[in-house]
């Protein structure tokens, strides 16, 4: 519920999650500009420098795609669980990614985290008790 509320209140809520993908895109563009400026033109090390810059551009572009895909996949999985009435799994995925979703944007998110951790502790204690009694 906190996730849905924050996302609906702030139209840029999800954009911060794509920060690493955006950083890699900017790095790829920076490397491409260096490559196009041919700083090693005419030098005996022009070919190795060009190859290294070309590989660095490709790597940065690949990392940008991977970061974007991982973030999109996570959000889509959370969304699908929510739409399929599987709120516990959606909540668990949000819990695992709580810092990415809430740090710096929701001052009291640690309170919600504590509630989840306390509930999980009580469930573990109850399961241990049932196990000791031979019920499970």
mmCIF file of N, CA, C and O in Angstrom, residues 36-90:
data_model
loop_
_atom_site.group_PDB
_atom_site.id
_atom_site.type_symbol
_atom_site.label_atom_id
_atom_site.label_comp_id
_atom_site.label_asym_id
_atom_site.label_seq_id
_atom_site.Cartn_x
_atom_site.Cartn_y
_atom_site.Cartn_z
ATOM 1 N N UNK A 36 34.710 9.290 -31.495
ATOM 2 C CA UNK A 36 34.505 10.072 -32.716
ATOM 3 C C UNK A 36 35.508 11.210 -32.859
ATOM 4 O O UNK A 36 35.829 11.619 -33.973
ATOM 5 N N UNK A 37 36.034 11.704 -31.748
ATOM 6 C CA UNK A 37 37.013 12.790 -31.823
ATOM 7 C C UNK A 37 38.395 12.285 -32.225
ATOM 8 O O UNK A 37 39.279 13.089 -32.506
ATOM 9 N N UNK A 38 38.561 10.967 -32.214
ATOM 10 C CA UNK A 38 39.806 10.312 -32.624
ATOM 11 C C UNK A 38 41.039 10.943 -31.974
ATOM 12 O O UNK A 38 41.939 11.444 -32.644
ATOM 13 N N UNK A 39 41.118 10.906 -30.640
ATOM 14 C CA UNK A 39 42.244 11.556 -29.953
ATOM 15 C C UNK A 39 43.596 10.910 -30.262
ATOM 16 O O UNK A 39 44.633 11.555 -30.096
ATOM 17 N N UNK A 40 43.581 9.671 -30.721
ATOM 18 C CA UNK A 40 44.839 8.981 -30.988
ATOM 19 C C UNK A 40 45.180 8.966 -32.475
ATOM 20 O O UNK A 40 46.100 8.254 -32.893
ATOM 21 N N UNK A 41 44.466 9.761 -33.268
ATOM 22 C CA UNK A 41 44.686 9.774 -34.718
ATOM 23 C C UNK A 41 46.154 10.036 -35.043
ATOM 24 O O UNK A 41 46.776 10.945 -34.509
ATOM 25 N N UNK A 42 46.701 9.186 -35.891
ATOM 26 C CA UNK A 42 48.082 9.340 -36.327
ATOM 27 C C UNK A 42 49.117 8.784 -35.363
ATOM 28 O O UNK A 42 50.303 8.737 -35.692
ATOM 29 N N UNK A 43 48.689 8.371 -34.188
ATOM 30 C CA UNK A 43 49.628 7.802 -33.216
ATOM 31 C C UNK A 43 49.815 6.309 -33.508
ATOM 32 O O UNK A 43 48.942 5.655 -34.066
ATOM 33 N N UNK A 44 50.936 5.770 -33.108
ATOM 34 C CA UNK A 44 51.174 4.338 -33.351
ATOM 35 C C UNK A 44 50.244 3.465 -32.529
ATOM 36 O O UNK A 44 50.021 2.310 -32.853
ATOM 37 N N UNK A 45 49.650 4.009 -31.483
ATOM 38 C CA UNK A 45 48.722 3.265 -30.640
ATOM 39 C C UNK A 45 47.262 3.589 -30.978
ATOM 40 O O UNK A 45 46.344 3.334 -30.213
ATOM 41 N N UNK A 46 47.035 4.156 -32.166
ATOM 42 C CA UNK A 46 45.675 4.523 -32.584
ATOM 43 C C UNK A 46 44.753 3.299 -32.637
ATOM 44 O O UNK A 46 43.635 3.345 -32.127
ATOM 45 N N UNK A 47 45.197 2.218 -33.235
ATOM 46 C CA UNK A 47 44.344 1.030 -33.358
ATOM 47 C C UNK A 47 43.976 0.442 -31.999
ATOM 48 O O UNK A 47 42.791 0.218 -31.732
ATOM 49 N N UNK A 48 44.942 0.193 -31.084
ATOM 50 C CA UNK A 48 44.553 -0.334 -29.771
ATOM 51 C C UNK A 48 43.624 0.624 -29.010
ATOM 52 O O UNK A 48 42.667 0.185 -28.358
ATOM 53 N N UNK A 49 43.891 1.923 -29.102
ATOM 54 C CA UNK A 49 43.039 2.893 -28.407
ATOM 55 C C UNK A 49 41.626 2.861 -28.978
ATOM 56 O O UNK A 49 40.637 2.886 -28.228
ATOM 57 N N UNK A 50 41.522 2.775 -30.285
ATOM 58 C CA UNK A 50 40.207 2.710 -30.935
ATOM 59 C C UNK A 50 39.474 1.439 -30.538
ATOM 60 O O UNK A 50 38.268 1.474 -30.243
ATOM 61 N N UNK A 51 40.188 0.336 -30.494
ATOM 62 C CA UNK A 51 39.565 -0.940 -30.103
ATOM 63 C C UNK A 51 39.093 -0.898 -28.655
ATOM 64 O O UNK A 51 37.980 -1.354 -28.343
ATOM 65 N N UNK A 52 39.920 -0.352 -27.790
ATOM 66 C CA UNK A 52 39.525 -0.244 -26.376
ATOM 67 C C UNK A 52 38.310 0.660 -26.202
ATOM 68 O O UNK A 52 37.383 0.326 -25.458
ATOM 69 N N UNK A 53 38.304 1.784 -26.868
ATOM 70 C CA UNK A 53 37.159 2.694 -26.772
ATOM 71 C C UNK A 53 35.896 2.058 -27.360
ATOM 72 O O UNK A 53 34.809 2.215 -26.808
ATOM 73 N N UNK A 54 36.044 1.342 -28.455
ATOM 74 C CA UNK A 54 34.899 0.666 -29.070
ATOM 75 C C UNK A 54 34.326 -0.377 -28.116
ATOM 76 O O UNK A 54 33.106 -0.461 -27.930
ATOM 77 N N UNK A 55 35.201 -1.158 -27.508
ATOM 78 C CA UNK A 55 34.747 -2.164 -26.537
ATOM 79 C C UNK A 55 34.114 -1.510 -25.313
ATOM 80 O O UNK A 55 33.108 -1.996 -24.797
ATOM 81 N N UNK A 56 34.696 -0.409 -24.855
ATOM 82 C CA UNK A 56 34.147 0.289 -23.691
ATOM 83 C C UNK A 56 32.749 0.832 -24.005
ATOM 84 O O UNK A 56 31.844 0.753 -23.172
ATOM 85 N N UNK A 57 32.560 1.367 -25.200
ATOM 86 C CA UNK A 57 31.228 1.852 -25.618
ATOM 87 C C UNK A 57 30.226 0.704 -25.623
ATOM 88 O O UNK A 57 29.105 0.851 -25.109
ATOM 89 N N UNK A 58 30.614 -0.402 -26.219
ATOM 90 C CA UNK A 58 29.714 -1.561 -26.295
ATOM 91 C C UNK A 58 29.359 -2.071 -24.901
ATOM 92 O O UNK A 58 28.197 -2.408 -24.637
ATOM 93 N N UNK A 59 30.346 -2.112 -24.021
ATOM 94 C CA UNK A 59 30.098 -2.568 -22.653
ATOM 95 C C UNK A 59 29.143 -1.623 -21.927
ATOM 96 O O UNK A 59 28.195 -2.067 -21.277
ATOM 97 N N UNK A 60 29.369 -0.336 -22.034
ATOM 98 C CA UNK A 60 28.500 0.644 -21.368
ATOM 99 C C UNK A 60 27.074 0.552 -21.907
ATOM 100 O O UNK A 60 26.102 0.606 -21.141
ATOM 101 N N UNK A 61 26.930 0.389 -23.206
ATOM 102 C CA UNK A 61 25.590 0.239 -23.793
ATOM 103 C C UNK A 61 24.916 -1.036 -23.301
ATOM 104 O O UNK A 61 23.722 -1.048 -22.990
ATOM 105 N N UNK A 62 25.682 -2.109 -23.215
ATOM 106 C CA UNK A 62 25.145 -3.381 -22.721
ATOM 107 C C UNK A 62 24.718 -3.261 -21.250
ATOM 108 O O UNK A 62 23.655 -3.749 -20.864
ATOM 109 N N UNK A 63 25.540 -2.626 -20.442
ATOM 110 C CA UNK A 63 25.197 -2.437 -19.029
ATOM 111 C C UNK A 63 23.959 -1.551 -18.869
ATOM 112 O O UNK A 63 23.136 -1.787 -17.984
ATOM 113 N N UNK A 64 23.809 -0.564 -19.733
ATOM 114 C CA UNK A 64 22.615 0.285 -19.702
ATOM 115 C C UNK A 64 21.377 -0.551 -20.006
ATOM 116 O O UNK A 64 20.354 -0.445 -19.312
ATOM 117 N N UNK A 65 21.457 -1.390 -21.028
ATOM 118 C CA UNK A 65 20.318 -2.265 -21.376
ATOM 119 C C UNK A 65 19.998 -3.228 -20.246
ATOM 120 O O UNK A 65 18.831 -3.442 -19.907
ATOM 121 N N UNK A 66 21.033 -3.826 -19.649
ATOM 122 C CA UNK A 66 20.810 -4.780 -18.557
ATOM 123 C C UNK A 66 20.185 -4.100 -17.345
ATOM 124 O O UNK A 66 19.260 -4.649 -16.737
ATOM 125 N N UNK A 67 20.670 -2.924 -16.991
ATOM 126 C CA UNK A 67 20.120 -2.201 -15.835
ATOM 127 C C UNK A 67 18.669 -1.816 -16.091
ATOM 128 O O UNK A 67 17.809 -1.957 -15.214
ATOM 129 N N UNK A 68 18.384 -1.343 -17.291
ATOM 130 C CA UNK A 68 17.011 -0.968 -17.638
ATOM 131 C C UNK A 68 16.105 -2.198 -17.604
ATOM 132 O O UNK A 68 15.012 -2.156 -17.026
ATOM 133 N N UNK A 69 16.572 -3.279 -18.178
ATOM 134 C CA UNK A 69 15.783 -4.512 -18.229
ATOM 135 C C UNK A 69 15.523 -5.075 -16.834
ATOM 136 O O UNK A 69 14.395 -5.480 -16.520
ATOM 137 N N UNK A 70 16.539 -5.096 -15.988
ATOM 138 C CA UNK A 70 16.381 -5.631 -14.632
ATOM 139 C C UNK A 70 15.368 -4.802 -13.840
ATOM 140 O O UNK A 70 14.504 -5.357 -13.150
ATOM 141 N N UNK A 71 15.452 -3.485 -13.959
ATOM 142 C CA UNK A 71 14.515 -2.612 -13.249
ATOM 143 C C UNK A 71 13.106 -2.799 -13.785
ATOM 144 O O UNK A 71 12.152 -2.953 -13.018
ATOM 145 N N UNK A 72 12.973 -2.804 -15.098
ATOM 146 C CA UNK A 72 11.652 -2.992 -15.711
ATOM 147 C C UNK A 72 11.048 -4.335 -15.331
ATOM 148 O O UNK A 72 9.851 -4.419 -15.020
ATOM 149 N N UNK A 73 11.861 -5.384 -15.369
ATOM 150 C CA UNK A 73 11.371 -6.726 -15.022
ATOM 151 C C UNK A 73 10.889 -6.783 -13.578
ATOM 152 O O UNK A 73 9.857 -7.387 -13.280
ATOM 153 N N UNK A 74 11.639 -6.168 -12.673
ATOM 154 C CA UNK A 74 11.253 -6.155 -11.260
ATOM 155 C C UNK A 74 9.920 -5.430 -11.076
ATOM 156 O O UNK A 74 9.010 -5.938 -10.411
ATOM 157 N N UNK A 75 9.784 -4.263 -11.692
ATOM 158 C CA UNK A 75 8.540 -3.496 -11.569
ATOM 159 C C UNK A 75 7.364 -4.251 -12.181
ATOM 160 O O UNK A 75 6.263 -4.260 -11.619
ATOM 161 N N UNK A 76 7.603 -4.889 -13.309
ATOM 162 C CA UNK A 76 6.540 -5.657 -13.967
ATOM 163 C C UNK A 76 6.123 -6.856 -13.122
ATOM 164 O O UNK A 76 4.934 -7.163 -13.006
ATOM 165 N N UNK A 77 7.077 -7.505 -12.495
ATOM 166 C CA UNK A 77 6.766 -8.644 -11.629
ATOM 167 C C UNK A 77 5.931 -8.193 -10.434
ATOM 168 O O UNK A 77 4.934 -8.837 -10.083
ATOM 169 N N UNK A 78 6.325 -7.087 -9.824
ATOM 170 C CA UNK A 78 5.548 -6.543 -8.701
ATOM 171 C C UNK A 78 4.136 -6.204 -9.168
ATOM 172 O O UNK A 78 3.152 -6.548 -8.507
ATOM 173 N N UNK A 79 4.039 -5.549 -10.302
ATOM 174 C CA UNK A 79 2.734 -5.166 -10.846
ATOM 175 C C UNK A 79 1.861 -6.390 -11.094
ATOM 176 O O UNK A 79 0.680 -6.415 -10.727
ATOM 177 N N UNK A 80 2.430 -7.408 -11.720
ATOM 178 C CA UNK A 80 1.659 -8.621 -12.019
ATOM 179 C C UNK A 80 1.175 -9.315 -10.750
ATOM 180 O O UNK A 80 0.040 -9.787 -10.700
ATOM 181 N N UNK A 81 2.026 -9.372 -9.748
ATOM 182 C CA UNK A 81 1.596 -9.979 -8.478
ATOM 183 C C UNK A 81 0.455 -9.171 -7.860
ATOM 184 O O UNK A 81 -0.493 -9.739 -7.330
ATOM 185 N N UNK A 82 0.554 -7.865 -7.942
ATOM 186 C CA UNK A 82 -0.510 -7.011 -7.416
ATOM 187 C C UNK A 82 -1.812 -7.207 -8.172
ATOM 188 O O UNK A 82 -2.887 -7.309 -7.573
ATOM 189 N N UNK A 83 -1.727 -7.279 -9.501
ATOM 190 C CA UNK A 83 -2.931 -7.463 -10.319
ATOM 191 C C UNK A 83 -3.563 -8.833 -10.118
ATOM 192 O O UNK A 83 -4.777 -8.995 -10.252
ATOM 193 N N UNK A 84 -2.724 -9.822 -9.808
ATOM 194 C CA UNK A 84 -3.219 -11.188 -9.601
ATOM 195 C C UNK A 84 -3.575 -11.466 -8.144
ATOM 196 O O UNK A 84 -3.677 -12.616 -7.739
ATOM 197 N N UNK A 85 -3.723 -10.402 -7.382
ATOM 198 C CA UNK A 85 -4.110 -10.512 -5.972
ATOM 199 C C UNK A 85 -3.109 -11.292 -5.132
ATOM 200 O O UNK A 85 -3.482 -11.909 -4.134
ATOM 201 N N UNK A 86 -1.861 -11.280 -5.542
ATOM 202 C CA UNK A 86 -0.809 -11.928 -4.765
ATOM 203 C C UNK A 86 -0.027 -10.830 -4.039
ATOM 204 O O UNK A 86 1.160 -10.629 -4.284
ATOM 205 N N UNK A 87 -0.718 -10.137 -3.159
ATOM 206 C CA UNK A 87 -0.100 -9.025 -2.437
ATOM 207 C C UNK A 87 1.076 -9.458 -1.567
ATOM 208 O O UNK A 87 2.046 -8.716 -1.446
ATOM 209 N N UNK A 88 1.040 -10.653 -0.969
ATOM 210 C CA UNK A 88 2.216 -11.039 -0.164
ATOM 211 C C UNK A 88 3.505 -11.086 -0.986
ATOM 212 O O UNK A 88 4.543 -10.604 -0.551
ATOM 213 N N UNK A 89 3.437 -11.639 -2.206
ATOM 214 C CA UNK A 89 4.648 -11.717 -3.024
ATOM 215 C C UNK A 89 5.042 -10.330 -3.524
ATOM 216 O O UNK A 89 6.230 -9.976 -3.529
ATOM 217 N N UNK A 90 4.066 -9.519 -3.919
ATOM 218 C CA UNK A 90 4.376 -8.148 -4.339
ATOM 219 C C UNK A 90 5.022 -7.398 -3.181
ATOM 220 O O UNK A 90 6.026 -6.707 -3.360
#
